[in-house]
Every structure is written in structure tokens, then in C-alpha cells.
Amino acid sequence: MSSALRQVSKNTAAQLTVPGGGGRGVIGSLLRVQAPKRTLFTIIHQGHEGWRLSLGRNPVKLEPGLQIALPLYHTIQEIDLRETSVNILDLTGFTMDNVPVSLSGSLFYRVKNSYDACFSVHGFRSNVEKIGTSAMRSVIGHFAYDEVIGDRNKINQKLHEVIGKSIEKWGVECTRFEIQAFKPSNREVERQLELQMEAERNRRKQLLDTQAQVNVAEGMKQKAILASEGAFQAQLNEAAGEKQRKILESEGNLEAARNEGRALAEQIEIIAGALAAVQGSSKPSVSETYRVRALDALIELKRLERLQAIAKGSGNSTYFFGEAGGDSTAYQVDNSEKWKKNLVDRALHSQAASQ
């Protein structure tokens, strides 16, 4: 049995031997090529942190730069501290109103504690992706389809909170979550939703039209109220203006009458003084008799002025009695009665002609 095994081993080695290779096999060459090259140093890149284990224990934090790493004795784990993202594509789920949907999103995260990321979880990157997938499917069930369509920021905020609480114990921070695509999972559901949205748009249009009509009616009402108030205020202003005009006019008439009275009194005093001087009165003051005579003279003067005005009129007739060269007495005729008589005669003549 042992001899048979040795024979099989020799045959296998012969088949794997490369001609001209000095008896060395391909397996040995492959092992030498794939074996990692061991050095005494390692490099931690900028934006990363490293942890060095001595025989699998006693972790030591390594800053960016050149660090010592003894072969077989040290094990190095390097953690990227920069913000990165995980894409979750074509995830199926159901909304709160049982609409099957397909959605895609991006989860952005960053390592805050590299120690927990190394030693609190195995492969934190894959676990973060799994947490994001389950959280998306869970959170989408708490929102209706219209809510997701209308406001994605709300569901993004909810996913950020849920995922952040789940991965915080691993030393990883969820910076944000963004839903990139959201649509119904089949065409029939999409068509039904389109009909529903069209009906909703029609309903909103009718509401807006009704509200517009109400606003127009309210505007017309307000316009009529303002017009009536304006007309009322205009009437008040006109009445106040007319009142003020009459007051000012009456005050002006009163002042004019006072001025005329003062002027007449002064004229009477002047004429009375002149009459007294002509009569040779030695009294220091003018008597009441001279004032009466002065007033009669002013009245006669006014009457003569009116008669002159009547005589200058185009429709007047003036008659003189007696001879022109004699000492006959002139009679002044009041023409007002003649005017009245002439008007009556003309009216009677017109009435007779019309008959």
C-alpha cells in the first residue's frame, strides 16, 4: 500500500515537472510567486489609521507615516477615515398603502472610532451595507406612496436616524442618506397611480377655480363697498365745502355792509358839516337837522343815478312835458309802471295773434 502511494506521488511530480527546469515543479514556482514579500516596515496613508497587533493581541494605534511591522510577529489593520458611500440598487419593498415599489439609494458614512471599527464588528463595510438595505425596506413601509413622491427629504431624514443609531456602536457615523430612484415595481400599479394623480390634479384644479371665483366675488363686493364709501365721503366733503363757502360769503357780506355803513356815515358827517358851514352855524358840533338833510341829499343823489341808468337803457322811453324854452316845470316820470304796461300789452297782442 505504501509503495503504491509512493508511485502515485512520483507520477504526479513527474507530470508537474517543467522540462529544462532542473527538476523543479510548477507548484513550487507558484508558491514562490504568490508568497507576500515581508519587510520590517509598513506605510499608513494619509486619511487612514492603523492598528498593530503583536501575536494577535495588544493593539497599538498607528498614525499616518512609516511604521515598524516585524514579520510573523506583527499584524497590521488599516482603516480608512474618509467619508465614503455604499450604493443600494433596485431594492423592492411595500409602502404603507401596500404599493409595491423599487427604489435605489446611496448611504454615506464615515469611521469615527477606528478601534471599534476593527474590533467591535467583523467587516464593518459589508455590515453597513446590510443595515442600510434592511433599514430602507423597513422605513419605506412607514410612508405612503404620495408622501415619498411629495417629500423625499422626510424619508431621507428618517433613514439617516435609523441607520445612524444602528451603526453608531461600531464607531461608524451615518452622515446622510439619499434616495436616488423611486418608482412602482410594475406597470399596472404605475398606471393606476397615474390615474389617481390625474384625478387628484383635477380635484385641486376645481378647488382652485372655486376659490378664484370666490376671490373675484369678494373683490367685487369690496369694490362696491369702497365705491359707496367714497361717494358718501365725497358728499360729506361737498356739504362741508358748501357750508364753509356760505359762512365765508356771509362773513364777507357782513363785512361789506359794515364798510358801506361806515362809508355812508362818513359821507353824512361830511355833507352835514358842509351844510352847517354854509349856514354859518357857530355850534362846535353838527346838529341832527343837518344830518337828516345830508341823508335826504344822498338819497336823492342815488335816485338820480338810478334814473340816469334807466335813461341810458336801450328799451326805455323818456317823455318831457311843457315847452322846451319856457320856465315850465319838468316832470320826472317813473318808467317802471310804463314798462309793466308795455309788457302786458305785448303779451295780450301775442295771445290775440296766436288765436
PDB file of C-alpha atoms in Angstrom, residues 88-214:
ATOM      1  CA  ILE A  88     -28.068  50.117  -2.681  1.00  0.00           C
ATOM      2  CA  LEU A  89     -29.650  49.380  -6.058  1.00  0.00           C
ATOM      3  CA  ASP A  90     -33.109  48.124  -7.108  1.00  0.00           C
ATOM      4  CA  LEU A  91     -34.417  47.282  -3.673  1.00  0.00           C
ATOM      5  CA  THR A  92     -38.061  46.117  -3.661  1.00  0.00           C
ATOM      6  CA  GLY A  93     -40.482  46.939  -0.888  1.00  0.00           C
ATOM      7  CA  PHE A  94     -44.027  47.989   0.012  1.00  0.00           C
ATOM      8  CA  THR A  95     -45.260  51.393   1.103  1.00  0.00           C
ATOM      9  CA  MET A  96     -47.750  51.953   3.910  1.00  0.00           C
ATOM     10  CA  ASP A  97     -50.643  51.841   1.408  1.00  0.00           C
ATOM     11  CA  ASN A  98     -49.383  48.478   0.023  1.00  0.00           C
ATOM     12  CA  VAL A  99     -47.904  49.814  -3.215  1.00  0.00           C
ATOM     13  CA  PRO A 100     -45.022  47.619  -4.475  1.00  0.00           C
ATOM     14  CA  VAL A 101     -42.075  49.892  -5.263  1.00  0.00           C
ATOM     15  CA  SER A 102     -38.496  49.637  -6.409  1.00  0.00           C
ATOM     16  CA  LEU A 103     -36.002  52.116  -5.021  1.00  0.00           C
ATOM     17  CA  SER A 104     -32.290  52.840  -5.079  1.00  0.00           C
ATOM     18  CA  GLY A 105     -30.212  54.969  -2.753  1.00  0.00           C
ATOM     19  CA  SER A 106     -26.770  55.889  -1.509  1.00  0.00           C
ATOM     20  CA  LEU A 107     -25.642  55.591   2.096  1.00  0.00           C
ATOM     21  CA  PHE A 108     -22.813  57.928   3.105  1.00  0.00           C
ATOM     22  CA  TYR A 109     -20.821  57.043   6.209  1.00  0.00           C
ATOM     23  CA  ARG A 110     -17.532  57.802   7.935  1.00  0.00           C
ATOM     24  CA  VAL A 111     -15.452  55.990  10.564  1.00  0.00           C
ATOM     25  CA  LYS A 112     -15.179  57.993  13.766  1.00  0.00           C
ATOM     26  CA  ASN A 113     -13.585  55.359  16.030  1.00  0.00           C
ATOM     27  CA  SER A 114     -11.174  53.086  14.209  1.00  0.00           C
ATOM     28  CA  TYR A 115     -10.722  50.825  17.246  1.00  0.00           C
ATOM     29  CA  ASP A 116     -14.425  49.889  17.346  1.00  0.00           C
ATOM     30  CA  ALA A 117     -14.484  49.536  13.560  1.00  0.00           C
ATOM     31  CA  CYS A 118     -11.640  46.976  13.819  1.00  0.00           C
ATOM     32  CA  PHE A 119     -12.512  45.027  16.935  1.00  0.00           C
ATOM     33  CA  SER A 120     -16.285  45.537  17.554  1.00  0.00           C
ATOM     34  CA  VAL A 121     -17.520  44.136  14.242  1.00  0.00           C
ATOM     35  CA  HIS A 122     -16.220  41.783  11.590  1.00  0.00           C
ATOM     36  CA  GLY A 123     -16.122  43.547   8.214  1.00  0.00           C
ATOM     37  CA  PHE A 124     -17.924  46.780   9.060  1.00  0.00           C
ATOM     38  CA  ARG A 125     -18.273  47.802   5.393  1.00  0.00           C
ATOM     39  CA  SER A 126     -20.434  44.826   4.434  1.00  0.00           C
ATOM     40  CA  ASN A 127     -22.430  45.146   7.646  1.00  0.00           C
ATOM     41  CA  VAL A 128     -23.104  48.827   6.997  1.00  0.00           C
ATOM     42  CA  GLU A 129     -24.454  47.891   3.569  1.00  0.00           C
ATOM     43  CA  LYS A 130     -26.711  45.214   5.073  1.00  0.00           C
ATOM     44  CA  ILE A 131     -28.007  47.622   7.715  1.00  0.00           C
ATOM     45  CA  GLY A 132     -28.787  50.203   5.003  1.00  0.00           C
ATOM     46  CA  THR A 133     -30.674  47.619   2.918  1.00  0.00           C
ATOM     47  CA  SER A 134     -32.839  46.421   5.806  1.00  0.00           C
ATOM     48  CA  ALA A 135     -33.459  49.977   7.034  1.00  0.00           C
ATOM     49  CA  MET A 136     -34.646  51.081   3.589  1.00  0.00           C
ATOM     50  CA  ARG A 137     -37.121  48.218   3.363  1.00  0.00           C
ATOM     51  CA  SER A 138     -38.347  48.867   6.905  1.00  0.00           C
ATOM     52  CA  VAL A 139     -38.646  52.646   6.744  1.00  0.00           C
ATOM     53  CA  ILE A 140     -40.379  52.711   3.351  1.00  0.00           C
ATOM     54  CA  GLY A 141     -43.248  50.776   4.939  1.00  0.00           C
ATOM     55  CA  HIS A 142     -43.980  53.706   7.278  1.00  0.00           C
ATOM     56  CA  PHE A 143     -44.697  56.138   4.439  1.00  0.00           C
ATOM     57  CA  ALA A 144     -47.483  56.324   1.882  1.00  0.00           C
ATOM     58  CA  TYR A 145     -46.631  56.486  -1.796  1.00  0.00           C
ATOM     59  CA  ASP A 146     -47.734  60.107  -2.134  1.00  0.00           C
ATOM     60  CA  GLU A 147     -45.637  61.117   0.868  1.00  0.00           C
ATOM     61  CA  VAL A 148     -42.495  59.632  -0.652  1.00  0.00           C
ATOM     62  CA  ILE A 149     -43.209  61.282  -4.000  1.00  0.00           C
ATOM     63  CA  GLY A 150     -44.025  64.645  -2.444  1.00  0.00           C
ATOM     64  CA  ASP A 151     -41.257  64.951   0.140  1.00  0.00           C
ATOM     65  CA  ARG A 152     -38.193  62.742  -0.086  1.00  0.00           C
ATOM     66  CA  ASN A 153     -36.320  64.790   2.484  1.00  0.00           C
ATOM     67  CA  LYS A 154     -38.575  63.407   5.200  1.00  0.00           C
ATOM     68  CA  ILE A 155     -37.810  59.765   4.396  1.00  0.00           C
ATOM     69  CA  ASN A 156     -34.099  60.592   3.932  1.00  0.00           C
ATOM     70  CA  GLN A 157     -34.040  62.100   7.418  1.00  0.00           C
ATOM     71  CA  LYS A 158     -35.786  59.057   8.874  1.00  0.00           C
ATOM     72  CA  LEU A 159     -33.297  56.660   7.227  1.00  0.00           C
ATOM     73  CA  HIS A 160     -30.411  58.774   8.488  1.00  0.00           C
ATOM     74  CA  GLU A 161     -31.684  58.482  12.067  1.00  0.00           C
ATOM     75  CA  VAL A 162     -32.402  54.729  11.934  1.00  0.00           C
ATOM     76  CA  ILE A 163     -29.119  53.738  10.277  1.00  0.00           C
ATOM     77  CA  GLY A 164     -27.103  56.123  12.435  1.00  0.00           C
ATOM     78  CA  LYS A 165     -28.389  54.535  15.652  1.00  0.00           C
ATOM     79  CA  SER A 166     -27.663  51.026  14.360  1.00  0.00           C
ATOM     80  CA  ILE A 167     -24.039  51.560  13.278  1.00  0.00           C
ATOM     81  CA  GLU A 168     -23.018  54.021  15.971  1.00  0.00           C
ATOM     82  CA  LYS A 169     -21.785  51.236  18.270  1.00  0.00           C
ATOM     83  CA  TRP A 170     -19.329  50.134  15.564  1.00  0.00           C
ATOM     84  CA  GLY A 171     -17.591  53.510  15.606  1.00  0.00           C
ATOM     85  CA  VAL A 172     -19.181  54.436  12.257  1.00  0.00           C
ATOM     86  CA  GLU A 173     -21.243  57.598  11.659  1.00  0.00           C
ATOM     87  CA  CYS A 174     -24.003  57.840   9.041  1.00  0.00           C
ATOM     88  CA  THR A 175     -23.572  61.282   7.522  1.00  0.00           C
ATOM     89  CA  ARG A 176     -26.604  61.198   5.228  1.00  0.00           C
ATOM     90  CA  PHE A 177     -28.834  59.017   3.086  1.00  0.00           C
ATOM     91  CA  GLU A 178     -30.111  59.968  -0.356  1.00  0.00           C
ATOM     92  CA  ILE A 179     -32.854  58.171  -2.316  1.00  0.00           C
ATOM     93  CA  GLN A 180     -31.836  58.324  -5.955  1.00  0.00           C
ATOM     94  CA  ALA A 181     -34.675  56.444  -7.699  1.00  0.00           C
ATOM     95  CA  PHE A 182     -38.215  55.575  -6.648  1.00  0.00           C
ATOM     96  CA  LYS A 183     -40.872  54.003  -8.866  1.00  0.00           C
ATOM     97  CA  PRO A 184     -43.620  51.352  -8.808  1.00  0.00           C
ATOM     98  CA  SER A 185     -42.348  47.849  -9.352  1.00  0.00           C
ATOM     99  CA  ASN A 186     -44.800  47.018 -12.204  1.00  0.00           C
ATOM    100  CA  ARG A 187     -46.569  48.841 -14.995  1.00  0.00           C
ATOM    101  CA  GLU A 188     -50.122  48.143 -13.821  1.00  0.00           C
ATOM    102  CA  VAL A 189     -49.536  49.794 -10.461  1.00  0.00           C
ATOM    103  CA  GLU A 190     -47.873  52.728 -12.190  1.00  0.00           C
ATOM    104  CA  ARG A 191     -50.877  53.198 -14.483  1.00  0.00           C
ATOM    105  CA  GLN A 192     -53.305  53.114 -11.565  1.00  0.00           C
ATOM    106  CA  LEU A 193     -51.218  55.686  -9.714  1.00  0.00           C
ATOM    107  CA  GLU A 194     -51.137  57.920 -12.759  1.00  0.00           C
ATOM    108  CA  LEU A 195     -54.943  57.822 -12.945  1.00  0.00           C
ATOM    109  CA  GLN A 196     -55.146  58.574  -9.249  1.00  0.00           C
ATOM    110  CA  MET A 197     -52.773  61.513  -9.580  1.00  0.00           C
ATOM    111  CA  GLU A 198     -54.724  62.844 -12.546  1.00  0.00           C
ATOM    112  CA  ALA A 199     -57.951  62.698 -10.536  1.00  0.00           C
ATOM    113  CA  GLU A 200     -56.219  64.465  -7.678  1.00  0.00           C
ATOM    114  CA  ARG A 201     -54.963  67.161 -10.037  1.00  0.00           C
ATOM    115  CA  ASN A 202     -58.484  67.670 -11.405  1.00  0.00           C
ATOM    116  CA  ARG A 203     -59.851  67.945  -7.880  1.00  0.00           C
ATOM    117  CA  ARG A 204     -57.251  70.536  -6.956  1.00  0.00           C
ATOM    118  CA  LYS A 205     -57.975  72.442 -10.169  1.00  0.00           C
ATOM    119  CA  GLN A 206     -61.682  72.583  -9.320  1.00  0.00           C
ATOM    120  CA  LEU A 207     -60.866  73.781  -5.824  1.00  0.00           C
ATOM    121  CA  LEU A 208     -58.594  76.471  -7.205  1.00  0.00           C
ATOM    122  CA  ASP A 209     -61.239  77.562  -9.732  1.00  0.00           C
ATOM    123  CA  THR A 210     -63.868  77.775  -6.996  1.00  0.00           C
ATOM    124  CA  GLN A 211     -61.523  79.714  -4.780  1.00  0.00           C
ATOM    125  CA  ALA A 212     -60.737  82.069  -7.663  1.00  0.00           C
ATOM    126  CA  GLN A 213     -64.450  82.725  -8.221  1.00  0.00           C
ATOM    127  CA  VAL A 214     -64.922  83.377  -4.519  1.00  0.00           C
TER     128      VAL A 214
END
